[in-house]
């Protein structure tokens, strides 16, 4: 997940996310971030059974579930939360752009206006944490630009509200219009709508690892385990 990647980086650098993304710092640095299965799940779509269980529990503890297990949070509510929070304008703008990208994709798929879009509550909470957390980290690290390699989305099937769909899920594919997707034989969902939204909005260019002086490296690991493939998102910051 993008949000963990950069935790231990000092702010000195530019960043390269090694799953497929590079970011440039204010002094001309690059962050390159490769997102092999890096990004976890979200809006309107349940994870595969083997997805990390941690995301599943929350709604059992919410007292306001009133007997229907699908509490929802509207796009408008999320925008209001971000706008009224105590973040810098740069963080707010980045988070709002990412949510708008995801909301527009969901709206297009479901044939509704952006203002009508709702997210499942549990997925919405996860998405808010991932997206706002990523915006804060990129801001704190002083990343001037982000570059990414092609995005690996995985293959196989995924279970969503409307039945069984091939990977990538419809929302993920919609969000990644215009973004190079990397072929993968791995039978799993490697990129979710949340991860796709972050990469699509924050990345300036998609390319192989750029020429850069590496300053800091961070890894964010997912909970799924694959026999021949690390379930890790790597972020590299440099100039």
GROMACS .gro file of C-alpha atoms in nm:
model
  239
    1UNK     CA    1   0.000   0.000   0.000
    2UNK     CA    2   0.131   0.333  -0.092
    3UNK     CA    3   0.073   0.471   0.251
    4UNK     CA    4   0.337   0.261   0.419
    5UNK     CA    5   0.602   0.295   0.167
    6UNK     CA    6   0.754   0.611   0.248
    7UNK     CA    7   0.740   0.612   0.622
    8UNK     CA    8   1.103   0.578   0.690
    9UNK     CA    9   1.231   0.805   0.424
   10UNK     CA   10   1.395   1.120   0.525
   11UNK     CA   11   1.280   1.426   0.350
   12UNK     CA   12   1.605   1.483   0.179
   13UNK     CA   13   1.524   1.307  -0.133
   14UNK     CA   14   1.333   1.259  -0.438
   15UNK     CA   15   1.150   0.951  -0.452
   16UNK     CA   16   1.128   0.650  -0.661
   17UNK     CA   17   0.859   0.408  -0.584
   18UNK     CA   18   0.991   0.083  -0.687
   19UNK     CA   19   0.685  -0.086  -0.778
   20UNK     CA   20   0.663   0.148  -1.047
   21UNK     CA   21   0.692   0.499  -0.956
   22UNK     CA   22   0.949   0.763  -0.931
   23UNK     CA   23   0.902   1.093  -0.764
   24UNK     CA   24   1.100   1.403  -0.805
   25UNK     CA   25   1.186   1.618  -0.512
   26UNK     CA   26   1.186   1.985  -0.501
   27UNK     CA   27   1.546   1.985  -0.585
   28UNK     CA   28   1.484   1.783  -0.891
   29UNK     CA   29   1.466   1.446  -0.725
   30UNK     CA   30   1.275   1.149  -0.850
   31UNK     CA   31   1.052   0.917  -0.665
   32UNK     CA   32   1.013   0.597  -0.844
   33UNK     CA   33   0.751   0.366  -0.730
   34UNK     CA   34   0.695   0.016  -0.848
   35UNK     CA   35   0.366  -0.111  -0.742
   36UNK     CA   36   0.366  -0.483  -0.765
   37UNK     CA   37   0.042  -0.569  -0.598
   38UNK     CA   38   0.102  -0.280  -0.392
   39UNK     CA   39  -0.228  -0.126  -0.356
   40UNK     CA   40  -0.510  -0.241  -0.150
   41UNK     CA   41  -0.868  -0.239  -0.217
   42UNK     CA   42  -1.168  -0.032  -0.210
   43UNK     CA   43  -1.474   0.149  -0.324
   44UNK     CA   44  -1.776  -0.059  -0.414
   45UNK     CA   45  -1.584  -0.373  -0.431
   46UNK     CA   46  -1.512  -0.651  -0.197
   47UNK     CA   47  -1.171  -0.802  -0.193
   48UNK     CA   48  -1.102  -1.156  -0.295
   49UNK     CA   49  -1.131  -1.407  -0.018
   50UNK     CA   50  -0.757  -1.417   0.021
   51UNK     CA   51  -0.732  -1.043   0.070
   52UNK     CA   52  -0.610  -0.936   0.406
   53UNK     CA   53  -0.873  -0.999   0.667
   54UNK     CA   54  -0.792  -0.685   0.857
   55UNK     CA   55  -1.014  -0.483   0.630
   56UNK     CA   56  -1.315  -0.696   0.696
   57UNK     CA   57  -1.388  -0.652   1.060
   58UNK     CA   58  -1.468  -0.292   1.110
   59UNK     CA   59  -1.834  -0.283   1.026
   60UNK     CA   60  -1.921  -0.539   1.289
   61UNK     CA   61  -1.821  -0.288   1.552
   62UNK     CA   62  -2.013   0.009   1.420
   63UNK     CA   63  -2.321   0.060   1.627
   64UNK     CA   64  -2.494   0.246   1.350
   65UNK     CA   65  -2.535  -0.042   1.115
   66UNK     CA   66  -2.912  -0.073   1.166
   67UNK     CA   67  -2.926  -0.428   1.048
   68UNK     CA   68  -2.808  -0.367   0.694
   69UNK     CA   69  -2.450  -0.467   0.655
   70UNK     CA   70  -2.388  -0.219   0.377
   71UNK     CA   71  -2.344   0.118   0.541
   72UNK     CA   72  -2.247   0.376   0.281
   73UNK     CA   73  -2.058   0.701   0.278
   74UNK     CA   74  -2.125   0.947  -0.001
   75UNK     CA   75  -1.861   1.108  -0.218
   76UNK     CA   76  -1.991   1.447  -0.101
   77UNK     CA   77  -1.940   1.351   0.264
   78UNK     CA   78  -1.582   1.247   0.197
   79UNK     CA   79  -1.509   1.573   0.015
   80UNK     CA   80  -1.652   1.769   0.308
   81UNK     CA   81  -1.440   1.571   0.556
   82UNK     CA   82  -1.120   1.642   0.363
   83UNK     CA   83  -1.200   2.008   0.303
   84UNK     CA   84  -1.274   2.077   0.669
   85UNK     CA   85  -0.978   1.881   0.805
   86UNK     CA   86  -0.666   2.055   0.930
   87UNK     CA   87  -0.441   1.976   0.633
   88UNK     CA   88  -0.233   2.204   0.414
   89UNK     CA   89  -0.390   2.308   0.085
   90UNK     CA   90  -0.145   2.089  -0.105
   91UNK     CA   91  -0.247   1.780   0.091
   92UNK     CA   92  -0.618   1.861   0.054
   93UNK     CA   93  -0.589   1.921  -0.320
   94UNK     CA   94  -0.402   1.596  -0.380
   95UNK     CA   95  -0.647   1.390  -0.173
   96UNK     CA   96  -0.950   1.553  -0.337
   97UNK     CA   97  -0.812   1.493  -0.687
   98UNK     CA   98  -0.756   1.124  -0.611
   99UNK     CA   99  -1.104   1.080  -0.465
  100UNK     CA  100  -1.257   1.262  -0.759
  101UNK     CA  101  -1.080   1.029  -1.000
  102UNK     CA  102  -1.217   0.724  -0.817
  103UNK     CA  103  -1.565   0.875  -0.774
  104UNK     CA  104  -1.590   0.963  -1.143
  105UNK     CA  105  -1.490   0.608  -1.240
  106UNK     CA  106  -1.752   0.457  -1.007
  107UNK     CA  107  -2.012   0.699  -1.143
  108UNK     CA  108  -1.932   0.611  -1.503
  109UNK     CA  109  -1.959   0.240  -1.432
  110UNK     CA  110  -2.287   0.271  -1.244
  111UNK     CA  111  -2.437   0.534  -1.474
  112UNK     CA  112  -2.468   0.807  -1.213
  113UNK     CA  113  -2.346   1.159  -1.149
  114UNK     CA  114  -2.048   1.214  -0.920
  115UNK     CA  115  -2.272   1.364  -0.652
  116UNK     CA  116  -2.475   1.044  -0.638
  117UNK     CA  117  -2.177   0.813  -0.583
  118UNK     CA  118  -2.157   0.627  -0.252
  119UNK     CA  119  -1.879   0.404  -0.119
  120UNK     CA  120  -1.920   0.109   0.113
  121UNK     CA  121  -1.835   0.239   0.457
  122UNK     CA  122  -1.555  -0.005   0.537
  123UNK     CA  123  -1.387   0.045   0.200
  124UNK     CA  124  -1.437   0.420   0.227
  125UNK     CA  125  -1.258   0.438   0.562
  126UNK     CA  126  -0.966   0.237   0.425
  127UNK     CA  127  -0.952   0.452   0.113
  128UNK     CA  128  -0.956   0.775   0.311
  129UNK     CA  129  -0.665   0.656   0.526
  130UNK     CA  130  -0.466   0.536   0.224
  131UNK     CA  131  -0.529   0.842   0.010
  132UNK     CA  132  -0.494   1.113   0.273
  133UNK     CA  133  -0.194   0.930   0.422
  134UNK     CA  134  -0.023   0.917   0.084
  135UNK     CA  135  -0.091   1.287   0.021
  136UNK     CA  136   0.055   1.378   0.363
  137UNK     CA  137   0.366   1.163   0.315
  138UNK     CA  138   0.442   1.296  -0.032
  139UNK     CA  139   0.402   1.648   0.105
  140UNK     CA  140   0.622   1.586   0.411
  141UNK     CA  141   0.890   1.422   0.199
  142UNK     CA  142   0.899   1.725  -0.027
  143UNK     CA  143   0.845   1.519  -0.341
  144UNK     CA  144   0.837   1.746  -0.645
  145UNK     CA  145   0.743   1.483  -0.901
  146UNK     CA  146   0.649   1.118  -0.915
  147UNK     CA  147   0.739   0.877  -1.193
  148UNK     CA  148   0.608   0.523  -1.214
  149UNK     CA  149   0.666   0.212  -1.417
  150UNK     CA  150   0.372   0.036  -1.585
  151UNK     CA  151   0.116  -0.077  -1.328
  152UNK     CA  152   0.079  -0.453  -1.263
  153UNK     CA  153  -0.290  -0.528  -1.213
  154UNK     CA  154  -0.276  -0.909  -1.187
  155UNK     CA  155  -0.507  -1.161  -1.350
  156UNK     CA  156  -0.776  -1.414  -1.260
  157UNK     CA  157  -1.119  -1.336  -1.117
  158UNK     CA  158  -1.246  -1.112  -0.841
  159UNK     CA  159  -1.573  -1.113  -0.647
  160UNK     CA  160  -1.749  -0.776  -0.646
  161UNK     CA  161  -2.105  -0.664  -0.572
  162UNK     CA  162  -2.225  -0.746  -0.921
  163UNK     CA  163  -2.079  -1.096  -0.940
  164UNK     CA  164  -1.752  -1.246  -1.055
  165UNK     CA  165  -1.542  -1.023  -1.281
  166UNK     CA  166  -1.203  -1.064  -1.441
  167UNK     CA  167  -0.914  -0.874  -1.285
  168UNK     CA  168  -0.872  -0.580  -1.302
  169UNK     CA  169  -1.205  -0.486  -1.144
  170UNK     CA  170  -1.415  -0.246  -1.356
  171UNK     CA  171  -1.338   0.058  -1.140
  172UNK     CA  172  -0.964  -0.014  -1.143
  173UNK     CA  173  -0.964  -0.045  -1.521
  174UNK     CA  174  -1.167   0.274  -1.562
  175UNK     CA  175  -0.930   0.470  -1.337
  176UNK     CA  176  -0.627   0.341  -1.529
  177UNK     CA  177  -0.747   0.472  -1.869
  178UNK     CA  178  -0.442   0.629  -2.030
  179UNK     CA  179  -0.202   0.457  -1.787
  180UNK     CA  180   0.025   0.174  -1.910
  181UNK     CA  181  -0.073  -0.159  -1.754
  182UNK     CA  182   0.180  -0.437  -1.708
  183UNK     CA  183   0.092  -0.792  -1.809
  184UNK     CA  184   0.098  -1.035  -1.519
  185UNK     CA  185   0.039  -1.408  -1.491
  186UNK     CA  186  -0.020  -1.376  -1.117
  187UNK     CA  187  -0.375  -1.489  -1.035
  188UNK     CA  188  -0.464  -1.218  -0.789
  189UNK     CA  189  -0.577  -0.857  -0.772
  190UNK     CA  190  -0.253  -0.659  -0.754
  191UNK     CA  191  -0.399  -0.310  -0.792
  192UNK     CA  192  -0.726  -0.190  -0.642
  193UNK     CA  193  -0.929   0.122  -0.726
  194UNK     CA  194  -0.761   0.308  -0.441
  195UNK     CA  195  -0.410   0.220  -0.555
  196UNK     CA  196  -0.504   0.292  -0.916
  197UNK     CA  197  -0.639   0.635  -0.820
  198UNK     CA  198  -0.324   0.727  -0.629
  199UNK     CA  199  -0.094   0.620  -0.914
  200UNK     CA  200  -0.307   0.773  -1.190
  201UNK     CA  201  -0.334   1.113  -1.023
  202UNK     CA  202   0.009   1.152  -0.862
  203UNK     CA  203   0.230   1.018  -1.142
  204UNK     CA  204   0.367   1.266  -1.394
  205UNK     CA  205   0.529   1.017  -1.629
  206UNK     CA  206   0.532   0.640  -1.667
  207UNK     CA  207   0.875   0.507  -1.755
  208UNK     CA  208   1.143   0.262  -1.649
  209UNK     CA  209   1.363   0.342  -1.352
  210UNK     CA  210   1.494   0.694  -1.415
  211UNK     CA  211   1.854   0.811  -1.392
  212UNK     CA  212   1.882   0.929  -1.034
  213UNK     CA  213   2.106   0.941  -0.729
  214UNK     CA  214   1.929   0.720  -0.474
  215UNK     CA  215   1.892   0.871  -0.128
  216UNK     CA  216   1.627   0.670   0.054
  217UNK     CA  217   1.440   0.344   0.003
  218UNK     CA  218   1.121   0.219   0.169
  219UNK     CA  219   0.913  -0.097   0.146
  220UNK     CA  220   0.545  -0.149   0.219
  221UNK     CA  221   0.438  -0.513   0.239
  222UNK     CA  222   0.090  -0.653   0.183
  223UNK     CA  223  -0.057  -0.948   0.372
  224UNK     CA  224  -0.103  -1.186   0.079
  225UNK     CA  225   0.183  -1.424   0.008
  226UNK     CA  226   0.281  -1.539  -0.341
  227UNK     CA  227   0.529  -1.821  -0.410
  228UNK     CA  228   0.747  -1.642  -0.665
  229UNK     CA  229   0.662  -1.279  -0.630
  230UNK     CA  230   0.726  -1.032  -0.346
  231UNK     CA  231   0.405  -0.865  -0.227
  232UNK     CA  232   0.583  -0.537  -0.177
  233UNK     CA  233   0.564  -0.180  -0.292
  234UNK     CA  234   0.907  -0.016  -0.301
  235UNK     CA  235   0.959   0.357  -0.299
  236UNK     CA  236   1.292   0.508  -0.390
  237UNK     CA  237   1.366   0.875  -0.332
  238UNK     CA  238   1.654   1.050  -0.499
  239UNK     CA  239   1.773   1.332  -0.719
   0.00000   0.00000   0.00000
